[in-house]
Coordinates of N, CA and C and ligand atoms in Angstrom, one line a residue:
M1 N 2.8 27.2 -20.2 CA 2.7 28.5 -20.9 C 3.9 28.7 -21.8
K2 N 3.6 29.0 -23.0 CA 4.7 29.3 -23.9 C 5.0 30.8 -24.1
V3 N 6.2 31.1 -24.4 CA 6.7 32.5 -24.7 C 7.0 32.6 -26.2
Y4 N 6.3 33.5 -26.8 CA 6.7 33.9 -28.2 C 7.3 35.3 -28.2
A5 N 8.3 35.5 -28.8 CA 8.9 36.9 -28.8 C 8.4 37.7 -30.0
S6 N 7.9 38.8 -29.7 CA 7.4 39.8 -30.7 C 8.6 40.5 -31.3
L7 N 8.8 40.3 -32.6 CA 10.1 40.9 -33.2 C 10.0 42.5 -33.4
L8 N 8.8 43.0 -33.1 CA 8.7 44.5 -33.2 C 9.6 45.2 -32.4
A9 N 10.0 44.6 -31.2 CA 10.9 45.3 -30.2 C 12.3 44.8 -30.3
C10 N 12.6 44.0 -31.4 CA 14.0 43.5 -31.4 C 14.9 44.6 -32.1
D11 N 16.2 44.3 -32.1 CA 17.1 45.2 -32.8 C 16.9 45.0 -34.3
L12 N 16.3 45.9 -34.9 CA 15.9 45.7 -36.3 C 17.0 45.7 -37.3
L13 N 18.1 46.3 -36.8 CA 19.3 46.2 -37.7 C 20.1 45.0 -37.6
N14 N 19.7 44.1 -36.7 CA 20.3 42.8 -36.4 C 19.3 41.6 -36.2
V15 N 18.3 41.6 -37.1 CA 17.2 40.6 -36.7 C 17.7 39.2 -36.7
E16 N 18.6 38.8 -37.6 CA 18.9 37.4 -37.6 C 19.7 37.0 -36.4
A17 N 20.6 37.9 -35.9 CA 21.4 37.6 -34.7 C 20.4 37.5 -33.5
E18 N 19.4 38.5 -33.5 CA 18.3 38.5 -32.5 C 17.6 37.1 -32.4
I19 N 17.2 36.6 -33.6 CA 16.5 35.4 -33.7 C 17.4 34.2 -33.1
H20 N 18.6 34.2 -33.5 CA 19.5 33.1 -33.0 C 19.6 33.1 -31.5
A21 N 19.7 34.4 -31.0 CA 19.8 34.5 -29.5 C 18.5 34.1 -28.8
L22 N 17.5 34.4 -29.4 CA 16.2 34.0 -28.8 C 16.1 32.4 -28.8
E23 N 16.5 31.9 -30.0 CA 16.5 30.3 -30.1 C 17.4 29.7 -28.9
E24 N 18.6 30.3 -28.9 CA 19.5 29.7 -27.9 C 19.0 29.9 -26.4
A25 N 18.2 31.0 -26.2 CA 17.7 31.3 -24.9 C 16.5 30.5 -24.6
G26 N 15.9 29.8 -25.6 CA 14.9 28.9 -25.3 C 13.4 29.4 -25.5
V27 N 13.3 30.5 -26.3 CA 12.0 30.9 -26.6 C 11.2 29.9 -27.4
D28 N 9.8 29.9 -27.2 CA 9.1 28.9 -27.9 C 8.7 29.2 -29.3
G29 N 8.6 30.4 -29.6 CA 8.2 30.8 -30.9 C 8.4 32.4 -31.2
L30 N 8.2 32.8 -32.4 CA 8.3 34.2 -32.8 C 6.9 34.8 -33.2
H31 N 6.8 36.0 -33.0 CA 5.5 36.7 -33.4 C 5.9 37.9 -34.2
I32 N 5.2 38.0 -35.4 CA 5.5 39.1 -36.3 C 4.2 39.9 -36.4
D33 N 4.3 41.2 -36.1 CA 3.2 42.1 -36.3 C 3.2 42.8 -37.6
I34 N 2.2 42.7 -38.4 CA 2.1 43.4 -39.6 C 1.1 44.6 -39.5
M35 N 1.5 45.8 -39.7 CA 0.6 46.9 -39.5 C 0.5 47.8 -40.8
D36 N -0.8 48.2 -41.0 CA -0.9 48.9 -42.4 C -1.1 50.4 -42.3
G37 N -1.0 51.0 -41.1 CA -1.1 52.5 -41.0 C -2.5 52.9 -41.1
R38 N -3.5 51.9 -41.1 CA -4.9 52.3 -41.3 C -5.7 51.7 -40.2
F39 N -5.5 50.4 -40.0 CA -6.2 49.7 -38.9 C -5.6 50.2 -37.6
V40 N -4.3 50.5 -37.6 CA -3.6 51.0 -36.5 C -2.7 52.2 -37.0
P41 N -2.4 53.1 -36.1 CA -1.7 54.3 -36.7 C -0.2 54.1 -36.7
N42 N 0.3 53.0 -37.2 CA 1.6 52.6 -37.3 C 1.8 51.6 -38.5
I43 N 3.0 51.5 -38.9 CA 3.4 50.7 -40.1 C 4.4 49.7 -39.6
A44 N 4.2 48.4 -39.9 CA 5.3 47.4 -39.6 C 5.3 46.2 -40.5
F45 N 6.4 45.8 -40.9 CA 6.8 44.6 -41.6 C 5.8 44.3 -42.7
G46 N 6.0 43.1 -43.3 CA 5.3 42.8 -44.4 C 5.7 41.3 -44.8
P47 N 5.0 40.8 -45.9 CA 5.3 39.3 -46.2 C 6.8 39.0 -46.5
D48 N 7.5 39.9 -47.0 CA 8.9 39.6 -47.3 C 9.7 39.5 -46.0
F49 N 9.4 40.3 -45.0 CA 10.0 40.1 -43.7 C 9.7 38.7 -43.1
V50 N 8.4 38.3 -43.3 CA 8.0 37.0 -42.7 C 8.8 36.0 -43.4
R51 N 9.0 36.1 -44.7 CA 9.7 35.0 -45.5 C 11.1 34.9 -45.0
H52 N 11.8 36.1 -44.8 CA 13.2 36.0 -44.4 C 13.3 35.5 -43.0
V53 N 12.4 35.7 -42.2 CA 12.4 35.2 -40.7 C 12.3 33.7 -40.8
C54 N 11.3 33.2 -41.7 CA 11.0 31.8 -41.7 C 12.2 31.1 -42.3
R55 N 13.0 31.8 -43.1 CA 14.2 31.2 -43.8 C 15.3 30.9 -42.7
V56 N 15.4 31.7 -41.8 CA 16.5 31.6 -40.8 C 16.2 30.9 -39.5
T57 N 14.9 30.4 -39.4 CA 14.6 29.8 -38.1 C 13.7 28.6 -38.3
K58 N 13.7 27.7 -37.3 CA 12.8 26.6 -37.3 C 11.7 26.8 -36.2
L59 N 11.9 27.9 -35.5 CA 10.9 28.2 -34.5 C 9.5 28.5 -35.2
P60 N 8.4 28.0 -34.5 CA 7.1 28.4 -35.0 C 6.9 30.0 -35.1
V61 N 6.2 30.4 -36.1 CA 6.1 31.8 -36.3 C 4.6 32.1 -36.3
S62 N 4.2 33.0 -35.4 CA 2.8 33.5 -35.5 C 2.7 34.9 -36.0
V63 N 1.9 35.0 -37.0 CA 1.8 36.3 -37.7 C 0.5 37.0 -37.2
H64 N 0.6 38.3 -36.9 CA -0.6 39.1 -36.3 C -0.8 40.2 -37.4
L65 N -1.9 40.1 -38.1 CA -2.2 41.1 -39.1 C -3.1 42.3 -38.4
M66 N -2.5 43.4 -38.3 CA -3.2 44.5 -37.8 C -3.5 45.4 -39.0
V67 N -4.3 44.9 -39.9 CA -4.6 45.6 -41.1 C -6.2 45.5 -41.3
R68 N -6.6 46.5 -42.1 CA -8.1 46.6 -42.3 C -8.6 45.5 -43.2
E69 N -7.8 45.2 -44.3 CA -8.2 44.3 -45.3 C -7.2 43.2 -45.5
P70 N -7.2 42.2 -44.6 CA -6.1 41.2 -44.6 C -6.1 40.2 -45.7
S71 N -7.2 40.1 -46.5 CA -7.3 39.0 -47.5 C -6.2 39.0 -48.5
S72 N -5.7 40.2 -48.8 CA -4.7 40.3 -49.9 C -3.3 39.8 -49.4
L73 N -3.2 39.7 -48.0 CA -1.9 39.3 -47.5 C -1.8 37.9 -47.1
I74 N -2.9 37.2 -47.0 CA -3.0 35.9 -46.4 C -2.2 34.8 -47.2
G75 N -2.3 34.8 -48.5 CA -1.6 33.9 -49.3 C 0.0 34.2 -49.2
M76 N 0.3 35.4 -49.1 CA 1.8 35.8 -49.1 C 2.4 35.5 -47.8
V77 N 1.6 35.4 -46.7 CA 2.3 35.0 -45.4 C 2.1 33.6 -45.2
T78 N 1.1 32.9 -45.6 CA 0.9 31.5 -45.2 C 1.9 30.6 -46.1
C79 N 2.3 31.2 -47.2 CA 3.2 30.3 -48.1 C 4.6 30.3 -47.5
C80 N 4.9 31.1 -46.5 CA 6.2 31.1 -45.8 C 6.3 29.9 -44.8
G81 N 5.2 29.3 -44.6 CA 5.3 28.2 -43.6 C 5.1 28.6 -42.2
V82 N 4.3 29.6 -42.0 CA 4.1 30.1 -40.6 C 3.1 29.1 -39.9
E83 N 3.2 29.2 -38.5 CA 2.4 28.4 -37.7 C 0.9 28.8 -37.7
S84 N 0.8 30.1 -37.5 CA -0.6 30.7 -37.5 C -0.7 32.1 -38.0
V85 N -1.9 32.4 -38.4 CA -2.1 33.9 -38.9 C -3.3 34.3 -38.1
A86 N -3.2 35.4 -37.4 CA -4.3 36.0 -36.6 C -4.7 37.3 -37.4
V87 N -6.0 37.4 -37.6 CA -6.6 38.7 -38.1 C -7.5 39.2 -36.9
H88 N -7.8 40.5 -37.1 CA -8.7 41.0 -36.1 C -10.2 40.9 -36.3
Y89 N -10.9 40.7 -35.3 CA -12.4 40.7 -35.4 C -12.8 41.9 -36.0
E90 N -12.1 43.1 -35.7 CA -12.7 44.4 -36.1 C -12.3 44.8 -37.5
I91 N -11.9 43.9 -38.4 CA -11.6 44.3 -39.8 C -12.8 44.7 -40.6
D92 N -12.4 45.3 -41.7 CA -13.5 45.8 -42.7 C -14.0 44.8 -43.6
E93 N -13.4 43.5 -43.7 CA -13.8 42.5 -44.6 C -14.6 41.5 -43.9
S94 N -15.2 40.6 -44.8 CA -16.0 39.5 -44.2 C -15.1 38.5 -43.4
L95 N -15.4 38.5 -42.2 CA -14.6 37.6 -41.3 C -14.6 36.2 -41.6
P96 N -15.9 35.6 -41.8 CA -15.8 34.1 -42.2 C -15.0 33.8 -43.4
A97 N -15.1 34.7 -44.4 CA -14.3 34.5 -45.7 C -12.8 34.5 -45.4
V98 N -12.4 35.4 -44.5 CA -11.0 35.6 -44.2 C -10.4 34.4 -43.4
L99 N -11.2 34.0 -42.4 CA -10.9 32.8 -41.6 C -10.7 31.6 -42.5
D100 N -11.7 31.5 -43.4 CA -11.6 30.3 -44.4 C -10.3 30.4 -45.2
M101 N -9.9 31.5 -45.7 CA -8.7 31.6 -46.5 C -7.5 31.1 -45.7
I102 N -7.5 31.5 -44.4 CA -6.3 31.0 -43.6 C -6.3 29.5 -43.4
K103 N -7.5 29.0 -43.2 CA -7.6 27.6 -43.0 C -7.3 26.8 -44.3
C104 N -7.8 27.3 -45.4 CA -7.5 26.6 -46.7 C -6.0 26.7 -47.0
A105 N -5.3 27.7 -46.6 CA -3.9 27.8 -46.8 C -3.0 27.0 -45.9
G106 N -3.7 26.3 -45.0 CA -3.0 25.3 -44.1 C -2.3 26.0 -42.9
A107 N -2.7 27.2 -42.5 CA -2.1 27.8 -41.4 C -3.1 27.7 -40.2
G108 N -2.6 27.8 -39.0 CA -3.5 27.9 -37.9 C -4.4 29.1 -37.9
V109 N -5.6 29.1 -37.6 CA -6.5 30.2 -37.8 C -6.6 31.0 -36.4
G110 N -6.2 32.2 -36.5 CA -6.2 33.0 -35.3 C -7.1 34.2 -35.4
L111 N -7.6 34.6 -34.3 CA -8.5 35.8 -34.2 C -8.0 36.6 -33.0
A112 N -7.7 38.0 -33.3 CA -7.4 38.8 -32.3 C -8.4 39.8 -31.9
L113 N -8.5 40.1 -30.6 CA -9.6 40.9 -30.1 C -9.0 42.2 -29.5
N114 N -9.5 43.4 -30.0 CA -9.1 44.7 -29.4 C -9.6 44.7 -27.9
P115 N -9.0 45.5 -27.0 CA -9.4 45.5 -25.7 C -10.9 45.6 -25.5
S116 N -11.5 46.5 -26.4 CA -12.9 46.8 -26.1 C -13.9 45.7 -26.7
T117 N -13.3 44.7 -27.4 CA -14.2 43.6 -28.0 C -14.4 42.5 -27.0
E118 N -15.6 42.2 -26.7 CA -15.8 41.1 -25.7 C -15.9 39.7 -26.4
V119 N -15.7 38.8 -25.6 CA -15.6 37.4 -26.2 C -17.0 36.9 -26.8
S120 N -18.1 37.5 -26.2 CA -19.4 37.1 -26.7 C -19.6 37.4 -28.2
K121 N -18.8 38.4 -28.7 CA -18.9 38.7 -30.1 C -18.3 37.6 -31.0
I122 N -17.5 36.8 -30.5 CA -16.8 35.8 -31.4 C -17.4 34.4 -31.2
E123 N -18.4 34.3 -30.5 CA -18.9 33.0 -30.2 C -19.2 32.1 -31.5
S124 N -19.8 32.8 -32.4 CA -20.2 32.0 -33.7 C -18.9 31.6 -34.5
Y125 N -17.7 32.1 -34.1 CA -16.6 31.8 -34.9 C -15.6 30.8 -34.2
V126 N -15.9 30.5 -33.0 CA -14.8 29.7 -32.2 C -14.6 28.4 -32.9
E127 N -15.5 27.8 -33.5 CA -15.3 26.4 -34.1 C -14.3 26.4 -35.2
E128 N -14.2 27.6 -35.8 CA -13.3 27.7 -36.9 C -11.8 28.1 -36.5
L129 N -11.7 28.4 -35.1 CA -10.4 29.0 -34.7 C -9.5 28.0 -34.1
D130 N -8.2 28.2 -34.2 CA -7.2 27.5 -33.5 C -6.6 28.3 -32.3
L131 N -6.7 29.6 -32.5 CA -6.0 30.5 -31.6 C -6.8 31.8 -31.5
V132 N -7.0 32.3 -30.2 CA -7.5 33.6 -30.0 C -6.4 34.4 -29.3
V133 N -6.2 35.6 -29.9 CA -5.2 36.5 -29.3 C -5.9 37.6 -28.6
V134 N -5.9 37.7 -27.3 CA -6.5 38.8 -26.4 C -5.4 39.9 -26.4
M135 N -5.8 41.0 -27.0 CA -4.9 42.2 -26.8 C -4.9 42.8 -25.4
G136 N -3.7 42.9 -24.9 CA -3.6 43.4 -23.5 C -3.5 45.0 -23.6
V137 N -3.3 45.5 -24.8 CA -3.2 46.9 -25.1 C -3.9 47.3 -26.4
E138 N -4.0 48.6 -26.7 CA -4.6 48.9 -28.0 C -3.6 48.5 -29.0
P139 N -3.9 47.9 -30.1 CA -2.9 47.4 -31.0 C -2.2 48.6 -31.7
G140 N -1.0 48.4 -32.1 CA -0.2 49.4 -32.9 C 1.1 49.7 -32.4
F141 N 1.4 49.5 -31.1 CA 2.7 49.9 -30.5 C 3.2 49.0 -29.4
G142 N 4.4 48.8 -29.4 CA 5.0 48.0 -28.3 C 5.2 48.9 -27.1
G143 N 5.4 48.4 -25.9 CA 5.9 49.1 -24.8 C 4.7 49.8 -24.1
Q144 N 3.5 49.4 -24.3 CA 2.4 50.1 -23.6 C 2.1 49.3 -22.3
T145 N 1.2 50.0 -21.5 CA 0.8 49.4 -20.2 C -0.4 48.5 -20.4
M146 N -0.3 47.3 -19.8 CA -1.5 46.3 -19.9 C -2.7 46.9 -19.3
D147 N -3.9 46.6 -20.0 CA -5.1 46.9 -19.5 C -5.7 45.6 -18.7
Y148 N -5.6 45.6 -17.4 CA -6.0 44.4 -16.7 C -7.4 44.0 -16.9
G149 N -8.2 45.0 -17.4 CA -9.7 44.7 -17.6 C -9.9 43.7 -18.7
V150 N -8.9 43.4 -19.5 CA -9.1 42.3 -20.6 C -8.9 40.9 -20.0
L151 N -8.3 40.8 -18.8 CA -7.9 39.5 -18.4 C -9.0 38.4 -18.2
H152 N -10.2 39.0 -17.9 CA -11.4 38.1 -17.7 C -11.7 37.3 -19.0
K153 N -11.3 37.9 -20.1 CA -11.6 37.2 -21.4 C -10.8 35.9 -21.5
I154 N -9.7 35.8 -20.9 CA -8.9 34.5 -20.9 C -9.8 33.4 -20.3
D155 N -10.5 33.7 -19.1 CA -11.2 32.7 -18.4 C -12.3 32.2 -19.4
S156 N -13.0 33.2 -20.0 CA -14.1 32.7 -20.9 C -13.7 31.9 -22.0
L157 N -12.5 32.3 -22.6 CA -12.0 31.6 -23.8 C -11.5 30.2 -23.3
K158 N -10.9 30.1 -22.2 CA -10.4 28.8 -21.7 C -11.5 27.8 -21.5
Q159 N -12.8 28.4 -21.1 CA -13.9 27.5 -20.8 C -14.4 26.8 -22.1
I160 N -14.0 27.4 -23.3 CA -14.5 26.9 -24.6 C -13.9 25.5 -24.8
G161 N -12.6 25.3 -24.4 CA -11.9 24.0 -24.6 C -11.8 23.7 -26.1
G162 N -11.7 22.3 -26.3 CA -11.6 21.8 -27.7 C -10.3 22.2 -28.3
G163 N -9.3 22.4 -27.5 CA -7.9 22.6 -28.2 C -7.7 24.0 -28.6
L164 N -8.7 24.9 -28.3 CA -8.5 26.3 -28.7 C -7.4 26.9 -27.8
L165 N -6.4 27.5 -28.5 CA -5.3 28.2 -27.8 C -5.6 29.6 -27.4
V166 N -5.2 30.1 -26.3 CA -5.5 31.4 -25.9 C -4.1 32.1 -25.7
A167 N -3.9 33.2 -26.4 CA -2.7 34.0 -26.3 C -3.1 35.4 -25.7
I168 N -2.1 36.0 -25.1 CA -2.3 37.3 -24.7 C -1.1 38.1 -25.2
D169 N -1.4 39.3 -25.9 CA -0.4 40.1 -26.6 C -0.4 41.6 -26.1
G170 N 0.7 42.0 -25.6 CA 0.8 43.4 -25.2 C 0.8 43.7 -23.7
G171 N 1.9 44.3 -23.3 CA 2.0 44.8 -21.9 C 2.5 43.7 -20.9
I172 N 3.1 42.6 -21.5 CA 3.5 41.5 -20.5 C 4.9 41.8 -20.1
N173 N 5.1 41.8 -18.8 CA 6.5 41.9 -18.2 C 6.5 41.3 -16.8
D174 N 7.6 41.4 -16.2 CA 7.7 40.7 -14.8 C 6.7 41.2 -13.9
N175 N 6.1 42.3 -14.0 CA 5.1 42.8 -13.1 C 3.7 42.2 -13.4
T176 N 3.4 42.0 -14.7 CA 2.0 41.7 -15.2 C 1.9 40.2 -15.4
V177 N 3.0 39.5 -15.5 CA 2.9 38.1 -15.9 C 2.2 37.2 -14.9
G178 N 2.4 37.6 -13.6 CA 1.8 36.8 -12.5 C 0.2 36.7 -12.7
L179 N -0.4 37.8 -13.0 CA -1.8 37.9 -13.1 C -2.2 37.0 -14.4
V180 N -1.4 37.2 -15.4 CA -1.8 36.5 -16.7 C -1.6 34.9 -16.4
K181 N -0.7 34.5 -15.7 CA -0.4 33.2 -15.5 C -1.6 32.6 -14.6
Q182 N -2.1 33.3 -13.7 CA -3.3 32.9 -13.0 C -4.5 32.5 -13.9
K183 N -4.5 33.2 -14.9 CA -5.6 33.0 -15.9 C -5.3 31.9 -16.9
E184 N -4.1 31.4 -16.8 CA -3.8 30.1 -17.6 C -3.8 30.4 -19.1
A185 N -3.3 31.5 -19.5 CA -3.2 31.6 -21.0 C -2.2 30.6 -21.5
D186 N -2.3 30.2 -22.8 CA -1.4 29.2 -23.4 C -0.2 29.9 -23.8
I187 N -0.3 31.0 -24.4 CA 0.9 31.7 -25.1 C 1.0 33.2 -24.7
L188 N 2.2 33.6 -24.3 CA 2.5 35.0 -24.0 C 3.2 35.5 -25.3
M189 N 2.7 36.7 -25.9 CA 3.4 37.3 -26.9 C 4.2 38.5 -26.2
V190 N 5.5 38.4 -26.2 CA 6.1 39.4 -25.4 C 7.2 40.2 -26.3
G191 N 7.1 41.5 -26.2 CA 8.0 42.4 -27.0 C 9.0 43.0 -26.2
S192 N 8.7 44.3 -25.7 CA 9.7 45.2 -25.2 C 10.3 44.6 -23.9
Y193 N 9.6 43.9 -23.1 CA 10.2 43.3 -21.9 C 11.4 42.4 -22.2
L194 N 11.2 41.6 -23.2 CA 12.3 40.7 -23.6 C 13.6 41.5 -24.1
F195 N 13.2 42.6 -24.8 CA 14.4 43.2 -25.6 C 15.0 44.5 -25.0
S196 N 14.6 44.7 -23.7 CA 15.0 46.0 -23.2 C 15.8 45.7 -21.9
G197 N 16.6 46.7 -21.5 CA 17.2 46.7 -20.2 C 18.0 45.5 -19.8
Y198 N 19.0 45.2 -20.8 CA 19.9 44.1 -20.5 C 20.9 44.5 -19.4
S199 N 20.9 43.7 -18.3 CA 21.7 44.0 -17.2 C 23.0 43.1 -17.3
E200 N 22.9 42.1 -18.1 CA 24.1 41.2 -18.2 C 24.3 40.9 -19.7
S201 N 24.9 39.8 -20.1 CA 24.9 39.5 -21.4 C 23.5 39.3 -22.1
K202 N 23.4 39.6 -23.3 CA 22.0 39.5 -23.9 C 21.4 38.1 -23.7
L203 N 22.3 37.1 -24.0 CA 21.8 35.7 -23.9 C 21.4 35.4 -22.4
D204 N 22.2 35.7 -21.5 CA 21.8 35.5 -20.0 C 20.6 36.2 -19.7
S205 N 20.5 37.5 -20.1 CA 19.3 38.3 -19.8 C 18.0 37.7 -20.4
L206 N 18.1 37.2 -21.7 CA 16.9 36.6 -22.3 C 16.6 35.3 -21.6
R207 N 17.6 34.6 -21.2 CA 17.3 33.3 -20.4 C 16.5 33.6 -19.1
E208 N 17.1 34.6 -18.5 CA 16.5 35.0 -17.2 C 15.0 35.6 -17.3
K209 N 14.8 36.4 -18.4 CA 13.5 36.8 -18.6 C 12.5 35.7 -19.0
I210 N 13.0 34.8 -19.7 CA 12.0 33.7 -20.2 C 11.7 32.9 -18.9
K211 N 12.8 32.7 -18.1 CA 12.5 31.9 -16.8 C 11.4 32.7 -16.0
I212 N 11.6 34.0 -15.9 CA 10.6 34.7 -15.1 C 9.2 34.6 -15.7
L213 N 9.2 34.8 -17.0 CA 7.8 34.6 -17.7 C 7.2 33.3 -17.5
C214 N 8.0 32.3 -17.6 CA 7.5 30.9 -17.4 C 7.2 30.5 -16.0
G215 N 8.0 31.1 -15.1 CA 7.8 30.8 -13.7 C 6.8 31.7 -13.1
G216 N 6.3 32.7 -13.7 CA 5.2 33.6 -13.2 C 5.7 34.6 -12.3
A217 N 7.0 34.9 -12.3 CA 7.6 36.0 -11.5 C 7.3 35.8 -10.1
Ligands
DX5_301 C1 1.1 45.6 -30.3 C2 1.6 44.2 -30.9 C3 2.5 43.4 -29.9 C4 3.6 44.2 -29.4 C5 3.7 43.8 -28.0 O1 0.2 46.1 -31.1 O2 0.6 43.4 -31.3 O3 2.8 42.2 -30.4 O4 4.8 43.9 -30.1 O5 4.7 44.6 -27.4 P1 4.9 44.7 -25.9 O6 5.2 43.3 -25.3 O7 6.0 45.7 -25.7 O8 3.6 45.3 -25.3
ZN302 ZN1 1.1 41.4 -32.0

């Protein structure tokens, strides 16, 4: 199980230092949430931020587009050299066309599912996908409580096989990671748990938290 750090919760006035601390602590990748204030009631980041992050790290970067019309952003984020781009099943645009744009741009093709969207809805798309992001919370904000009712989706998705990666995003902490681990998700996207409540040095704390997440608490 890999741990990707969601930069939404990092110290935004010191992002580069945060990234280097995450690298040193052994995180497996970074996760950048882009929000348009329409698909979700919040606004976050954009292609320029993605470009600057990719410039200062060799860690794989997964981009999560919480936007109604992702097609206009795909070229601008894929050209930064990101590992994957996930759009939501619930977007306003043609999903096959958007998934094709990501694939043609050479990035891993990701699809994120809101808590109320069942896996059965995406069956016709799975062959096009490299990654499914199961949302553990309503998209839009960090620090929310995980909805355990979404965890059965990980079982269904893991049965698909064929190299499809399954990530869970939202609400992961030392209390919830045990259940997620039982479901054998491939990637944990973790924000506020990693970046809050440092009891020791930041580096030691990050190392300890990554150990807890990988060890299953
Ligand atoms: C929520 C975002 C998440 C968020 C996770 O809409 O997609 O990536 O940063 O934050 P935590 O780990 O605090 O739930
Ligand atoms: Zn996210």
